[in-house]
PDB file of C-alpha atoms in Angstrom:
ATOM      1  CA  UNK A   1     -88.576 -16.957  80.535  1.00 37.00           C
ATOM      2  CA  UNK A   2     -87.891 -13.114  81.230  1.00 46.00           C
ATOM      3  CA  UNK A   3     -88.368 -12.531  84.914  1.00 52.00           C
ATOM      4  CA  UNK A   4     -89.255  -8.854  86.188  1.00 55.00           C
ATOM      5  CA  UNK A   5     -87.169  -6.549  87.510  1.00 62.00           C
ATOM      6  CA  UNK A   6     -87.220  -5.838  91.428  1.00 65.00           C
ATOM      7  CA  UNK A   7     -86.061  -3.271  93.359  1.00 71.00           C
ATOM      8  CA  UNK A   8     -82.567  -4.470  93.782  1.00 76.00           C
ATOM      9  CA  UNK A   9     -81.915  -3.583  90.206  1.00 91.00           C
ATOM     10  CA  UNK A  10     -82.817   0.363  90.637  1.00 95.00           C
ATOM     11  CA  UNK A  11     -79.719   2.702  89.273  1.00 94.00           C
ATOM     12  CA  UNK A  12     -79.695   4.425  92.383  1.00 95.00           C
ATOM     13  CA  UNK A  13     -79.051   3.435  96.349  1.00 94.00           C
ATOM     14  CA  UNK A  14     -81.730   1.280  97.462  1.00 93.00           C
ATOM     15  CA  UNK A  15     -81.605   3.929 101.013  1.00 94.00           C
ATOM     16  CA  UNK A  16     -83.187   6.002  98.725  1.00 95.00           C
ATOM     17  CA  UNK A  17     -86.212   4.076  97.943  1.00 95.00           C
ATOM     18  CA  UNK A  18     -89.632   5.930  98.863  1.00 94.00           C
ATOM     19  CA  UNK A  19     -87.348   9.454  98.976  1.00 95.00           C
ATOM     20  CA  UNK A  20     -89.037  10.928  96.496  1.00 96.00           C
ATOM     21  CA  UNK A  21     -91.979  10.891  99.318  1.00 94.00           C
ATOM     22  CA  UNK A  22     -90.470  13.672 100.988  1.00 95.00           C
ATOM     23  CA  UNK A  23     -89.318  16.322  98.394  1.00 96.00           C
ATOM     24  CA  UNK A  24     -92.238  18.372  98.589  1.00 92.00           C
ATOM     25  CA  UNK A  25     -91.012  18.911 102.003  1.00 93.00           C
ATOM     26  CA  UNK A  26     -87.353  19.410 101.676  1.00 94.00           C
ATOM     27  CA  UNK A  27     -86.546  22.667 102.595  1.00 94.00           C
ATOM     28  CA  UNK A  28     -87.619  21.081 106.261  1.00 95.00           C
ATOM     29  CA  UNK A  29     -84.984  18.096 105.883  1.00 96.00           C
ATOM     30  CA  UNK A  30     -81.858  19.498 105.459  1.00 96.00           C
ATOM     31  CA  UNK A  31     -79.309  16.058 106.405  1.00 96.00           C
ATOM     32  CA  UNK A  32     -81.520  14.646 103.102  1.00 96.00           C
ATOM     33  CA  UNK A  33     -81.421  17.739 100.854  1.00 96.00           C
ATOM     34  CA  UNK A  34     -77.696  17.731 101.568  1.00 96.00           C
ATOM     35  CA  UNK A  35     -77.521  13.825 100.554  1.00 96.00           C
ATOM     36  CA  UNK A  36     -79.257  14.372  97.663  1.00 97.00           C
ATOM     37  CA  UNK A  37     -76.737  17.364  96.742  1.00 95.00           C
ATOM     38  CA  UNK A  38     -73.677  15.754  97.500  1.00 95.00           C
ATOM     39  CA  UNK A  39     -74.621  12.207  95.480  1.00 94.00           C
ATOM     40  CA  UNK A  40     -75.583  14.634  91.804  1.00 92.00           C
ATOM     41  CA  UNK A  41     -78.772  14.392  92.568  1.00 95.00           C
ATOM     42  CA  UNK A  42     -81.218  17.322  91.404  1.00 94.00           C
ATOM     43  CA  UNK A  43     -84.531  17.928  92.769  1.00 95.00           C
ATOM     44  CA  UNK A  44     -88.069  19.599  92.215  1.00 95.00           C
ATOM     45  CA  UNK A  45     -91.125  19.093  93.427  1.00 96.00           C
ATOM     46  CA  UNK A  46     -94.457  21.053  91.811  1.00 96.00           C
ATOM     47  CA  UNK A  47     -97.679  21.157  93.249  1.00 96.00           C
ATOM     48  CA  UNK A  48    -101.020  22.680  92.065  1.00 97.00           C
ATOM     49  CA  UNK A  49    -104.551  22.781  92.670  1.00 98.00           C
ATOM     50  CA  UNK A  50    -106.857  20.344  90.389  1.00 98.00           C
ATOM     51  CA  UNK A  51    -110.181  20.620  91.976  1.00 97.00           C
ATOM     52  CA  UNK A  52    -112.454  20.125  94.352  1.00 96.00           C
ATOM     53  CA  UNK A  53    -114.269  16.800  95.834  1.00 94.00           C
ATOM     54  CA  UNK A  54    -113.922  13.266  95.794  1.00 93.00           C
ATOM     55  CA  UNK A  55    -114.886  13.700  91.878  1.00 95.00           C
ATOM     56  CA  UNK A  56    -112.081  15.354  90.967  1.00 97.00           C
ATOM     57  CA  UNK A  57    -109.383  13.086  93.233  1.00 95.00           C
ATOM     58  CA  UNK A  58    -111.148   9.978  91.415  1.00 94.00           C
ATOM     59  CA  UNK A  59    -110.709  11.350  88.169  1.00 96.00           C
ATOM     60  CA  UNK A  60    -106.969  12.514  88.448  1.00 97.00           C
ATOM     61  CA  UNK A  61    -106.300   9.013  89.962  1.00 96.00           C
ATOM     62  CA  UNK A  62    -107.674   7.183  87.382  1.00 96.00           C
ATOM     63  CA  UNK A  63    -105.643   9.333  85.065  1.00 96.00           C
ATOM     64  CA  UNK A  64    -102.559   8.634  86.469  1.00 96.00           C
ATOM     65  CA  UNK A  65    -103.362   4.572  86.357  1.00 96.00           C
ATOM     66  CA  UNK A  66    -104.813   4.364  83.387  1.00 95.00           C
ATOM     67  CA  UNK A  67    -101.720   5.958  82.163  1.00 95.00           C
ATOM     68  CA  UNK A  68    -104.002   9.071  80.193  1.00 96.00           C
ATOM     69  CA  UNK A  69    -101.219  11.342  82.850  1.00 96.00           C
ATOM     70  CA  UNK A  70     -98.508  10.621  80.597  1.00 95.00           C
ATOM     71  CA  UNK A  71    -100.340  10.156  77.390  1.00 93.00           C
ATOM     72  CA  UNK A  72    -101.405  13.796  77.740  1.00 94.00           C
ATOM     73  CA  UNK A  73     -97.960  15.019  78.994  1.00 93.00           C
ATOM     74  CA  UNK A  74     -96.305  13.675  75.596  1.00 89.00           C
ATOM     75  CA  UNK A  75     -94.700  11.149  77.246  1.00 89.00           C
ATOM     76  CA  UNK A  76     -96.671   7.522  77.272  1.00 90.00           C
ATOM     77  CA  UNK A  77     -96.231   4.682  79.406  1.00 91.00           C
ATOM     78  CA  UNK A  78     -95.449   1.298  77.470  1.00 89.00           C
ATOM     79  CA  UNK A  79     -96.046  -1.810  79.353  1.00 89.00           C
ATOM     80  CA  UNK A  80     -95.481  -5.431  77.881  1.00 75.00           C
ATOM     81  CA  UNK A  81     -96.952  -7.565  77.121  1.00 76.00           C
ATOM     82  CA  UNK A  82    -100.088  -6.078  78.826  1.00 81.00           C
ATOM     83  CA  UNK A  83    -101.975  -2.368  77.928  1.00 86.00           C
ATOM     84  CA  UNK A  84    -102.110   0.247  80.059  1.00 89.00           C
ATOM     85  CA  UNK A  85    -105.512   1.322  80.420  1.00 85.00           C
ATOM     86  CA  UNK A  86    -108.768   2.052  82.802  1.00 84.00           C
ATOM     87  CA  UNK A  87    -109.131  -1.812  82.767  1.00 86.00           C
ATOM     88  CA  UNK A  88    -105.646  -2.656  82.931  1.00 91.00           C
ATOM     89  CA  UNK A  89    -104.519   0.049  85.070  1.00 94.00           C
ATOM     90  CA  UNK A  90    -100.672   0.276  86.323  1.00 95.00           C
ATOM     91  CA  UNK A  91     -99.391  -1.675  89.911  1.00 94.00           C
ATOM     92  CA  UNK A  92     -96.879  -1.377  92.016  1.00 94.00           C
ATOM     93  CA  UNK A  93     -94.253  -3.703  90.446  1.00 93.00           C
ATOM     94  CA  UNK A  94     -94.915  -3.172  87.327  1.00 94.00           C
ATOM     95  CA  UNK A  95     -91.999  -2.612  84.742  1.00 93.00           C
ATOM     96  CA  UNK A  96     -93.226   0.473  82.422  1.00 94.00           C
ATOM     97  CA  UNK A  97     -91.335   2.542  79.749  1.00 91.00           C
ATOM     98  CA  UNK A  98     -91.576   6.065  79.448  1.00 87.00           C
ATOM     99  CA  UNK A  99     -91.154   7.210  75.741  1.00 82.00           C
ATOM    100  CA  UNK A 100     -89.412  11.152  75.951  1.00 68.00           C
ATOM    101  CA  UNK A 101     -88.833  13.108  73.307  1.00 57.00           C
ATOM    102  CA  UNK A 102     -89.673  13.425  69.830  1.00 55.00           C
ATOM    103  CA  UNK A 103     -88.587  12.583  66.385  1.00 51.00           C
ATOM    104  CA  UNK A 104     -85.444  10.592  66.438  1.00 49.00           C
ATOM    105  CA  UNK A 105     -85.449  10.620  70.214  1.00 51.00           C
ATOM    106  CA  UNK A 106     -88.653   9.234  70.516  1.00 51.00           C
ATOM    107  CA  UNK A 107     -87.355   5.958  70.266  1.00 53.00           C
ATOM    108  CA  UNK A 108     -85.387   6.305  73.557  1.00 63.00           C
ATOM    109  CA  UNK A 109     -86.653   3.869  76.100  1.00 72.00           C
ATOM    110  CA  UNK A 110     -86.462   5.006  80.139  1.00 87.00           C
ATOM    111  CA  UNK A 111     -87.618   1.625  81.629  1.00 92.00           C
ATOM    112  CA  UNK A 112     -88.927   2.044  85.215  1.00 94.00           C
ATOM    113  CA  UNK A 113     -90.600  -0.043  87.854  1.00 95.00           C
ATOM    114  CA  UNK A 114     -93.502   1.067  89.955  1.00 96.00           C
ATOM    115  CA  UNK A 115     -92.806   0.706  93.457  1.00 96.00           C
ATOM    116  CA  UNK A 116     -96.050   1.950  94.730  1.00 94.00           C
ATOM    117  CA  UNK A 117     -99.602   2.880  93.618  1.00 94.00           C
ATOM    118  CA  UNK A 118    -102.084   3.264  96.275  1.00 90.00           C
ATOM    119  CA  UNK A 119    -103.100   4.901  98.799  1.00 80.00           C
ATOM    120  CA  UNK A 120    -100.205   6.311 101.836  1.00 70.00           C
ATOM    121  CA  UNK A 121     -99.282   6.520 105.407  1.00 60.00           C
ATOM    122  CA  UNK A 122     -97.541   9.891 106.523  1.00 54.00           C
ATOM    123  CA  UNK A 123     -96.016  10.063 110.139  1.00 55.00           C
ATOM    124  CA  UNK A 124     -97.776   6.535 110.786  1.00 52.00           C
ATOM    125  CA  UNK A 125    -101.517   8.814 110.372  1.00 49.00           C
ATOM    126  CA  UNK A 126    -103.407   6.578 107.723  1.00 48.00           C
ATOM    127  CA  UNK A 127    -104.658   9.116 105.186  1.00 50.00           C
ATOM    128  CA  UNK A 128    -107.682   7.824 103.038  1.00 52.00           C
ATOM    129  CA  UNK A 129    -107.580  10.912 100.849  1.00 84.00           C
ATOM    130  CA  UNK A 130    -103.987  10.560  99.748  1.00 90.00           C
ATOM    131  CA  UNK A 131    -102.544   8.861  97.291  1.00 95.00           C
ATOM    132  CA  UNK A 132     -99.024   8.478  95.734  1.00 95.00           C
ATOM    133  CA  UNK A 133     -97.734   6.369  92.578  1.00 96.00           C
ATOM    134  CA  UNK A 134     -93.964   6.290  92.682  1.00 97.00           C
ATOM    135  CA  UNK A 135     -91.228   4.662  89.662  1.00 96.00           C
ATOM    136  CA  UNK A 136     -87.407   4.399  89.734  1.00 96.00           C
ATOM    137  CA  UNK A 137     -85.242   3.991  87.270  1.00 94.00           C
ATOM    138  CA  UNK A 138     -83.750   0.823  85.724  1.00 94.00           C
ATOM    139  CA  UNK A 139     -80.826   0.143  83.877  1.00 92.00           C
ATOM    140  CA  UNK A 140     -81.154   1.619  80.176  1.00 84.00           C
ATOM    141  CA  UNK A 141     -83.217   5.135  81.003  1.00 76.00           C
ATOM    142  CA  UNK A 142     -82.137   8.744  80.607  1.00 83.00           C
ATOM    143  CA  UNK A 143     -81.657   9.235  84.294  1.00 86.00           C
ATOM    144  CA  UNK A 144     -81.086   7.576  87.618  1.00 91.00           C
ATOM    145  CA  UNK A 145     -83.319   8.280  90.193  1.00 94.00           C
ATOM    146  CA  UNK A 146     -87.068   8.059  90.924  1.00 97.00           C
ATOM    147  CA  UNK A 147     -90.694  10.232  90.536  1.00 96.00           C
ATOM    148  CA  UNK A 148     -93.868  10.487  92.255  1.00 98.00           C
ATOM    149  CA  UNK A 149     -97.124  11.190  91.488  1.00 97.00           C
ATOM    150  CA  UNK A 150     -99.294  12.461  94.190  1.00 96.00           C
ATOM    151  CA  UNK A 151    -102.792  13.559  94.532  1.00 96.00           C
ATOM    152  CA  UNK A 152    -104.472  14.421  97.652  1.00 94.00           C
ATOM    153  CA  UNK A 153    -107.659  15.771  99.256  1.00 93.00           C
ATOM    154  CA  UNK A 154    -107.216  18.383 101.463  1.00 90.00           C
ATOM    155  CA  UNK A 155    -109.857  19.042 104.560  1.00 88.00           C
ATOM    156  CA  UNK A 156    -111.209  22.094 102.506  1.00 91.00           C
ATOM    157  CA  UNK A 157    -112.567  19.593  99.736  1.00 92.00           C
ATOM    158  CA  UNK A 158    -109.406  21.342  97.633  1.00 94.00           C
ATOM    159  CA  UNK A 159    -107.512  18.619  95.014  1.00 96.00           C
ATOM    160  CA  UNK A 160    -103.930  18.938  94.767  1.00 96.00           C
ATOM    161  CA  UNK A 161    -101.582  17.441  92.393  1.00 97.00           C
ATOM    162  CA  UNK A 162     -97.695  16.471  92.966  1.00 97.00           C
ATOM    163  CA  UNK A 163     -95.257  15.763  91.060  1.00 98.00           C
ATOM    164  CA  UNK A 164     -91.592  15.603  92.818  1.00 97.00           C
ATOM    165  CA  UNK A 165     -88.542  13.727  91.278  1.00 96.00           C
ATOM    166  CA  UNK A 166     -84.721  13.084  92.152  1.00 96.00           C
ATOM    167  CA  UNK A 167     -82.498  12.160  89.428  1.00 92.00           C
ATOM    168  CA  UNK A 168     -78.817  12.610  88.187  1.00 90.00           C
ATOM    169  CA  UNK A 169     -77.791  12.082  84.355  1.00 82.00           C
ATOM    170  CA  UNK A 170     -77.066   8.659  83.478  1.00 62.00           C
ATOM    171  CA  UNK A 171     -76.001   8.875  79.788  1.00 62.00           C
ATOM    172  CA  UNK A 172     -73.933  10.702  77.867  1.00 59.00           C
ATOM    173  CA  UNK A 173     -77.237  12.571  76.140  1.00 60.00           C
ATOM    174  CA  UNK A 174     -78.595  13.796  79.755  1.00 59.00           C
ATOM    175  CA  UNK A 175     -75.292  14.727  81.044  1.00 57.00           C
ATOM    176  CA  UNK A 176     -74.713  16.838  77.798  1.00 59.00           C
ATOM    177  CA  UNK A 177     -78.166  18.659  78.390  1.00 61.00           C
ATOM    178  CA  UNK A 178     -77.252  19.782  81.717  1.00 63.00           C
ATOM    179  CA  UNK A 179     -79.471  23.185  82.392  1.00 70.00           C
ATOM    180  CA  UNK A 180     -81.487  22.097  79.325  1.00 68.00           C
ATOM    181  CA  UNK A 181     -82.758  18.587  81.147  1.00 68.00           C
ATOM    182  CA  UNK A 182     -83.223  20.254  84.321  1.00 72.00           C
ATOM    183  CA  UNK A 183     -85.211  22.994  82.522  1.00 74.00           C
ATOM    184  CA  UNK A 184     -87.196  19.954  80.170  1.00 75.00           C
ATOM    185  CA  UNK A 185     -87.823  18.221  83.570  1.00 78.00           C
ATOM    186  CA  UNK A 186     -89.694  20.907  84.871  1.00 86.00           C
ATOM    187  CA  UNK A 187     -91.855  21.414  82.275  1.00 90.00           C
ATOM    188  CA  UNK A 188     -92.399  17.860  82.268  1.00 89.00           C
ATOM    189  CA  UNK A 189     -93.747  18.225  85.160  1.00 93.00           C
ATOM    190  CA  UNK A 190     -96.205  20.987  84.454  1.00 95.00           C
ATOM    191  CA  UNK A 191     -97.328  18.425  82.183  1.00 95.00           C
ATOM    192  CA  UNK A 192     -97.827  15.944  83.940  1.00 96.00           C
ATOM    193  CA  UNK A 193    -100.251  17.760  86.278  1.00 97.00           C
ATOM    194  CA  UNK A 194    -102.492  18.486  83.675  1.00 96.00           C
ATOM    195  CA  UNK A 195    -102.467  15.637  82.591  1.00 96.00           C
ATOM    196  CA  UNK A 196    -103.610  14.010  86.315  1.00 97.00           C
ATOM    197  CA  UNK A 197    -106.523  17.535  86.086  1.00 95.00           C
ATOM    198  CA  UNK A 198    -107.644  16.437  82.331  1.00 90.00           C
ATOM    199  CA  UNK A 199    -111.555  15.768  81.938  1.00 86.00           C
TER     200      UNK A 199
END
């Protein structure tokens, strides 16, 4: 029997579980954006407004768990043996596979595991109108590192998305891409957001 993966099998240093938290924020934490640096790890974080109103939070949520986020971004979320969908939506330890690229990559695998999906704490403050979903790598994906998915309510009624990520190549095919990735990343995470916004 095939047991799931846990979070002592992430590619990268287990102190850097839940980072990926603070990236939107980095320019503020200089000891960790120097950490980051000096390990290969690359950064961004994006952030946009969605929308307005519990609606629109409830709707990019369900987006993200339902897995439509990625669908819509070109880059689905397999999960076995179980569907990802409104009724089976995505939990934290959950093993997933993100299918990148097209063509002949397209059959590149990037497993992950979820590590959280709900709603967050910041500075110890319970905030009921955040929440974050957050995956690291496991052994066999494109990169090393992890991503998070935020999407919070702000005291104006105004939705914003996040997407922030650290990763460093971890085959041959990544580390060949160098500015290319980096560039692809970004975009990806464009897409991602509109994905979380889609009606």
């Amino acid at each position: 029997m095939h047991t799931p993966p846990t979070s002592t099998e992430l590619t990268y240093p287990r102190s850097l579980v839940g980072v990926s938290t603070y990236l939107h924020r980095l320019a503020d934490l200089p000891d960790l954006a120097e950490r980051l640096e000096t390990s290969g790890f690359h950064t961004l974080s994006r952030t946009e407004v969605i929308g307005h109103g519990h609606a629109d939070m409830s709707r990019a949520i369900d987006n993200l768990l339902s897995g439509r986020a990625h669908r819509r971004a070109g880059a689905p979320l397999r999960r076995e043996p179980d569907k990802i969908d409104g009724d089976h939506p995505l939990a934290a330890g959950d093993t997933v596979a993100v299918a990148l690229g097209a063509g002949l990559f397209r059959a590149l695998s990037s497993p992950c595991l979820v590590l959280t999906a709900g709603r967050r704490d910041t500075d110890g403050l319970p905030l009921t109108d955040s929440f974050e979903m957050i995956y690291g790598t496991l052994p066999g994906h494109m990169e090393s590192g992890e991503e998070r998915f935020a999407v919070t309510l702000e005291n104006d009624g105004t939705v914003t998305a996040t997407v922030s990520a650290f990763s460093r190549p971890a085959r041959l095919l990544t580390r060949a891409g160098g500015p290319v990735a980096r560039f692809a990343q970004r975009r990806m995470a464009m897409f991602y957001i509109r994905g979380m916004s889609a009606q």
